[in-house]
Every structure is written in structure tokens, then in C-alpha cells.
Amino acid sequence: MEIEKKIKELVEYAKIHLYLCEEDEIYFTNLLLKYFGLEKPYEGEVDTDHLASLPYPDEILEPIKEYLMKEKGLEEGEAERECVYLIGLLSPRPSEVDMVFSSLYENKPESATSYLYDLSIKNNYIAKSKVDKNIIWDAYYEDGSPLEISINLSKPEKNNKDIAKLVKAKASTGYPKCVLCEQNIGFAGHEKHPARENLRFIPLTLDGERWFMQYSPYVYYDRHCIVFHKDHIPMAVNRHILNCLCDFVDAFPHFFIGSNSDLPIVGGSILNHEHFQGGAHLLPLLKAKSKKVFFEKEGLTLSKVDFYDTCLKIEGKKRNEILDLGEKIINKWKTYDDLENEIIHESDGERHSTTTAIIRKENDVYQLFLILRNNRCNEAHPDGIFHAHKEYHHIKHEGIGLIEAAGLFILPPRLVRQCKEVEEALNMGKEEYLEKYPDLIDFERMITLMKNNNWTSREYINDVCKNILKNVAVFKDDSKGNKGLDRFIEAVLDE
Ligand SMILES: [Zn+2]
């Protein structure tokens, strides 16, 4: 391979896909020559039609990565980070991205968010080639809303204990403090921190504060964005946060936005930096119908959503009314006990109850979804009473954050291998399969149910995901749970 030719292809790619100006071509070519220790550029032609057809730059960066490993002696991770540097160098500067975004926004907010999305794919910030490998399917049920299930092949798995440790850990003296800090932009990264030269985000003002919007490098769904606070401050769920969410959907009515809960097990994977997740996709919960209307007056409605976990929905056009009622529910829930339903808001000085809040706008109507959550553990359920119960951990052990609680499951990559092993084990005795595949020790339930019900592994997983959300429900969908929810709503409305 001629590295000079790859450099020329990279610069051409940047001209076609990354808004690199013709006038800057020689300048950047020379910077790259210096970087690689070369004396002059490639003089032949490159196939610009082919470069124009590339959905992402992997085809150019992969040989450069190999060159850096072979010729410069870099480890694979180092070489990958160098490739991020190179594509970041050729991407428009953050201030230019902001200017283009703002001018597109003036005409049409959708074109501004599309611009940032496309740029983030074309400069490999969104690892689209990896994301495209994810396995995704819809799960349908006779007795409830459909769910969406994906096996994520683009991101490593975290467990609850790792996440709990992160919350308690003081912000390290490290720089940047976490992967959501503003200081990531242009950061070179190292073994424990990803390279971010190709990250681009745009500033926002939400409830009078400075926030930023970027896309998730793992895009779990269409235009999966992350909105994060300027400062490294912990997550919270309160009226200010509801105000921020409303400001966001006012500015980007084509996106939903939501805040994870602010506690481990029931929150997302990063609790020490205030952030939201949003996007253009309608998660299953957001499409579910109402099951019971608690009240409806003067255009304001409060209902229970027909979904597996416990979700309340407030709808109306008047923002203040939505916020007033939303705040009341969040605050009441924080200190609410219902022993009959095992709901205890605090033990040993530790808070257990919190809310996952998601908002979207349909025409002029706000829809605020509040999922009631509780992270208490007991002897029977040491990982959480309202968390995936132990018999489902072989499928999903991680915390059930906003995306899952709203019906899109992100399952670990090991399942691809394990499902194949299970299919094979169906025709084997227990001893035989355990000898061949020792980690199927936790899959006995799966093997038995697949045999008994003549299920495929997907049908089994579909059943587990529904059951996990039922575990997450703080008020179960039975007479005891429904009466409990009625009492809670009365307590909210009485105030
Ligand atoms: Zn941070």
C-alpha cells in the first residue's frame, strides 16, 4: 500500500463529505505529509466517484491504521486513536459547525439536526459501520404493546456495581472528568478514555443554562442524541429538569427528549454528569395508548399508560400546567411509601424512589411521560426488587435505564454466541452441553422453556424482555397494584 495515496484519498474524502474547502487542500495535505514524515504527495489520480459513494471513511482509515501498526509500531488501540485524530483534523472546526447549524436552524430545525447527524457519521464520530452490525427486531405480544430488541455489537457491557462505583467516585483529577464533559471536544484520548478529535456538538440554552447537544457514538435508534450540561454536575430529576426538557422540545419539536433517573440500577450508565437522551425515534412507550384516565379537565389529562412498567402520562397544551402536575408527581413519589406493594422510599438514609421523565410534542400538545422507579434491594432480590429478577440476568443484567424502560432493549453482544450454543444444546443432555459450553450454566431456564414451548431463541428473549419490564413496574398490573396506584394518584391530587 502506498500511504501517500491513502492521504490523498483522505483529503479528497474530506472535500466531498466533510466540507473541506478546495483552498485548504494543499495546506492539509502538507500537514499530513509532516505527520507521516513524508516528503511529497501522491501524484497519481484517485477514484473520486468511489470516494463519493462511501457511507463512512472506514475503507480509507483501515489501511492507514494497519500502516501505523506495521510501519510505526503502534498498538491497535493507539493506531485507532491516531485515525480519530486524522479524521478530526479534516473535519470542520467546532465553531464552523455551530455557525452552519445555526443558519440551517433558522430555516428548518430538522435540516440543522440532520446536518450534525450526517457530519457525525461521515467523520466516524458515530461508529456507523459497527452500529450497522447490531441485530434489531420487533417483539410482538398478544397481551400488550410491542417492544424493540437489539443485540448491541458496538459497545461493551457494564454491570450495576461498576456503575454504582462511578457514582460514588469523586471526580478524578483526570482531564476530562468524564466522557460527557465539554472538554472532550478535540481530546486525544488514552487507554481509558476514547479519542474525541472528531466529536462535534452545538450549544443550547435550556432553562437559562448552557447545555450542548451531540449524537451518541452508538446511536441505538434514529438520531439518538445526548444533551449534556456545561458543568460536571450529578443527575437530578426536578422542576428545573422538566423545564429544560420542555425548552428542548420547543426548540426541536421533531425530537423526543428524556432524563434518566438519578439513582443507580434504575438510571442510566452515567449518573455523575447531568444529561438527557433524545432523538427522532418513537420508542414503544411513546406510542402506547392510555389504559386508565385519572382526570381530564380543561385540556389537561393525566392517565396511566398501557405499558409493562408503571408510567403516568400528562398531556396538554399549557406548559405550566404540565410542569406543575409533573413536579407534584415527582416530589410526591420521592417520599411515598406503599408497604403493600413493597414501595419504601428510603432506608438507612439512602433514597430509593425516583422518576424517569420523557417528553415529546405532538403538534402543540406536550406529552410528559413519568415512569415511577425504585431501586431498593432486599434479600430475595439483592440486585433490585424493581429490577430484572435473577432468572433473567443471563439475558440482561445491566441497569434498566430510560431507553429500556421505554421499551427498546439493548442486549449484550455475548448473546449472539450464547444463543447459538443454546440452539445446539437443545439436542444434548445437560452434562454434555455444560462440558462443552460451561457458561450455559445460567441458561437452563432458556433451554427448558424453548423445548417446552417450541420457541426460537428470539421468542424466548421477547418473553424475558416483557417480564423484565414487569419486574420494573412499581405498581404491578393486578388488583393490588392498581389499587396502590389509585391511592398514589389520590395522594398527589389531594395536595
Ligand atoms: Zn463530566
PDB file of N, CA and C in Angstrom, residues 139-145 147 149 308-309 392 409 460-472:
ATOM      1  N   ALA A 139     -40.575  -7.115  18.830  1.00  0.00           N
ATOM      2  CA  ALA A 139     -41.203  -8.219  19.559  1.00  0.00           C
ATOM      3  C   ALA A 139     -42.687  -7.895  19.699  1.00  0.00           C
ATOM      4  N   TYR A 140     -43.549  -8.799  19.233  1.00  0.00           N
ATOM      5  CA  TYR A 140     -44.994  -8.584  19.339  1.00  0.00           C
ATOM      6  C   TYR A 140     -45.593  -9.530  20.383  1.00  0.00           C
ATOM      7  N   TYR A 141     -46.624  -9.046  21.067  1.00  0.00           N
ATOM      8  CA  TYR A 141     -47.246  -9.846  22.116  1.00  0.00           C
ATOM      9  C   TYR A 141     -48.757  -9.807  21.938  1.00  0.00           C
ATOM     10  N   GLU A 142     -49.402 -10.892  22.360  1.00  0.00           N
ATOM     11  CA  GLU A 142     -50.867 -10.910  22.266  1.00  0.00           C
ATOM     12  C   GLU A 142     -51.491 -10.020  23.331  1.00  0.00           C
ATOM     13  N   ASP A 143     -50.761  -9.845  24.447  1.00  0.00           N
ATOM     14  CA  ASP A 143     -51.377  -9.182  25.588  1.00  0.00           C
ATOM     15  C   ASP A 143     -50.765  -7.820  25.916  1.00  0.00           C
ATOM     16  N   GLY A 144     -50.162  -7.162  24.938  1.00  0.00           N
ATOM     17  CA  GLY A 144     -49.626  -5.834  25.269  1.00  0.00           C
ATOM     18  C   GLY A 144     -48.847  -5.208  24.128  1.00  0.00           C
ATOM     19  N   SER A 145     -48.302  -4.028  24.417  1.00  0.00           N
ATOM     20  CA  SER A 145     -47.582  -3.247  23.399  1.00  0.00           C
ATOM     21  C   SER A 145     -46.359  -4.000  22.873  1.00  0.00           C
ATOM     22  N   LEU A 147     -42.453  -4.427  21.762  1.00  0.00           N
ATOM     23  CA  LEU A 147     -41.178  -3.887  22.239  1.00  0.00           C
ATOM     24  C   LEU A 147     -40.177  -3.966  21.101  1.00  0.00           C
ATOM     25  N   ILE A 149     -36.096  -4.851  20.299  1.00  0.00           N
ATOM     26  CA  ILE A 149     -34.983  -5.542  20.938  1.00  0.00           C
ATOM     27  C   ILE A 149     -33.761  -5.477  20.043  1.00  0.00           C
ATOM     28  N   TYR A 308     -45.794  -2.063  30.305  1.00  0.00           N
ATOM     29  CA  TYR A 308     -45.446  -3.084  31.297  1.00  0.00           C
ATOM     30  C   TYR A 308     -44.934  -2.477  32.597  1.00  0.00           C
ATOM     31  N   ASP A 309     -44.138  -1.389  32.518  1.00  0.00           N
ATOM     32  CA  ASP A 309     -43.719  -0.728  33.755  1.00  0.00           C
ATOM     33  C   ASP A 309     -44.746   0.344  34.120  1.00  0.00           C
ATOM     34  N   TYR A 392     -33.594 -13.671  34.951  1.00  0.00           N
ATOM     35  CA  TYR A 392     -33.441 -13.042  33.628  1.00  0.00           C
ATOM     36  C   TYR A 392     -32.049 -12.453  33.394  1.00  0.00           C
ATOM     37  N   PHE A 409     -34.900  -2.530  24.118  1.00  0.00           N
ATOM     38  CA  PHE A 409     -33.891  -3.276  24.874  1.00  0.00           C
ATOM     39  C   PHE A 409     -32.564  -3.304  24.134  1.00  0.00           C
ATOM     40  N   TYR A 460     -37.920 -16.608  23.013  1.00  0.00           N
ATOM     41  CA  TYR A 460     -37.587 -16.667  24.436  1.00  0.00           C
ATOM     42  C   TYR A 460     -37.158 -15.284  24.935  1.00  0.00           C
ATOM     43  N   ILE A 461     -36.274 -14.635  24.182  1.00  0.00           N
ATOM     44  CA  ILE A 461     -35.784 -13.304  24.587  1.00  0.00           C
ATOM     45  C   ILE A 461     -36.949 -12.310  24.650  1.00  0.00           C
ATOM     46  N   ASN A 462     -37.858 -12.390  23.680  1.00  0.00           N
ATOM     47  CA  ASN A 462     -39.030 -11.495  23.698  1.00  0.00           C
ATOM     48  C   ASN A 462     -39.790 -11.630  25.014  1.00  0.00           C
ATOM     49  N   ASP A 463     -39.976 -12.887  25.426  1.00  0.00           N
ATOM     50  CA  ASP A 463     -40.723 -13.140  26.654  1.00  0.00           C
ATOM     51  C   ASP A 463     -39.978 -12.574  27.870  1.00  0.00           C
ATOM     52  N   VAL A 464     -38.661 -12.764  27.887  1.00  0.00           N
ATOM     53  CA  VAL A 464     -37.855 -12.268  29.013  1.00  0.00           C
ATOM     54  C   VAL A 464     -37.936 -10.737  29.109  1.00  0.00           C
ATOM     55  N   CYS A 465     -37.821 -10.069  27.963  1.00  0.00           N
ATOM     56  CA  CYS A 465     -37.805  -8.591  27.994  1.00  0.00           C
ATOM     57  C   CYS A 465     -39.117  -8.038  28.552  1.00  0.00           C
ATOM     58  N   LYS A 466     -40.225  -8.649  28.135  1.00  0.00           N
ATOM     59  CA  LYS A 466     -41.523  -8.220  28.670  1.00  0.00           C
ATOM     60  C   LYS A 466     -41.557  -8.437  30.184  1.00  0.00           C
ATOM     61  N   ASN A 467     -41.065  -9.599  30.616  1.00  0.00           N
ATOM     62  CA  ASN A 467     -41.082  -9.901  32.053  1.00  0.00           C
ATOM     63  C   ASN A 467     -40.170  -8.960  32.848  1.00  0.00           C
ATOM     64  N   ILE A 468     -39.056  -8.572  32.252  1.00  0.00           N
ATOM     65  CA  ILE A 468     -38.151  -7.640  32.941  1.00  0.00           C
ATOM     66  C   ILE A 468     -38.884  -6.323  33.197  1.00  0.00           C
ATOM     67  N   LEU A 469     -39.606  -5.841  32.183  1.00  0.00           N
ATOM     68  CA  LEU A 469     -40.332  -4.572  32.392  1.00  0.00           C
ATOM     69  C   LEU A 469     -41.432  -4.738  33.437  1.00  0.00           C
ATOM     70  N   LYS A 470     -41.995  -5.924  33.520  1.00  0.00           N
ATOM     71  CA  LYS A 470     -42.990  -6.165  34.577  1.00  0.00           C
ATOM     72  C   LYS A 470     -42.312  -6.164  35.948  1.00  0.00           C
ATOM     73  N   ASN A 471     -41.092  -6.674  36.016  1.00  0.00           N
ATOM     74  CA  ASN A 471     -40.308  -6.592  37.267  1.00  0.00           C
ATOM     75  C   ASN A 471     -40.087  -5.126  37.642  1.00  0.00           C
ATOM     76  N   VAL A 472     -39.832  -4.315  36.633  1.00  0.00           N
ATOM     77  CA  VAL A 472     -39.528  -2.891  36.860  1.00  0.00           C
ATOM     78  C   VAL A 472     -40.756  -2.134  37.378  1.00  0.00           C
TER      79      VAL A 472
END
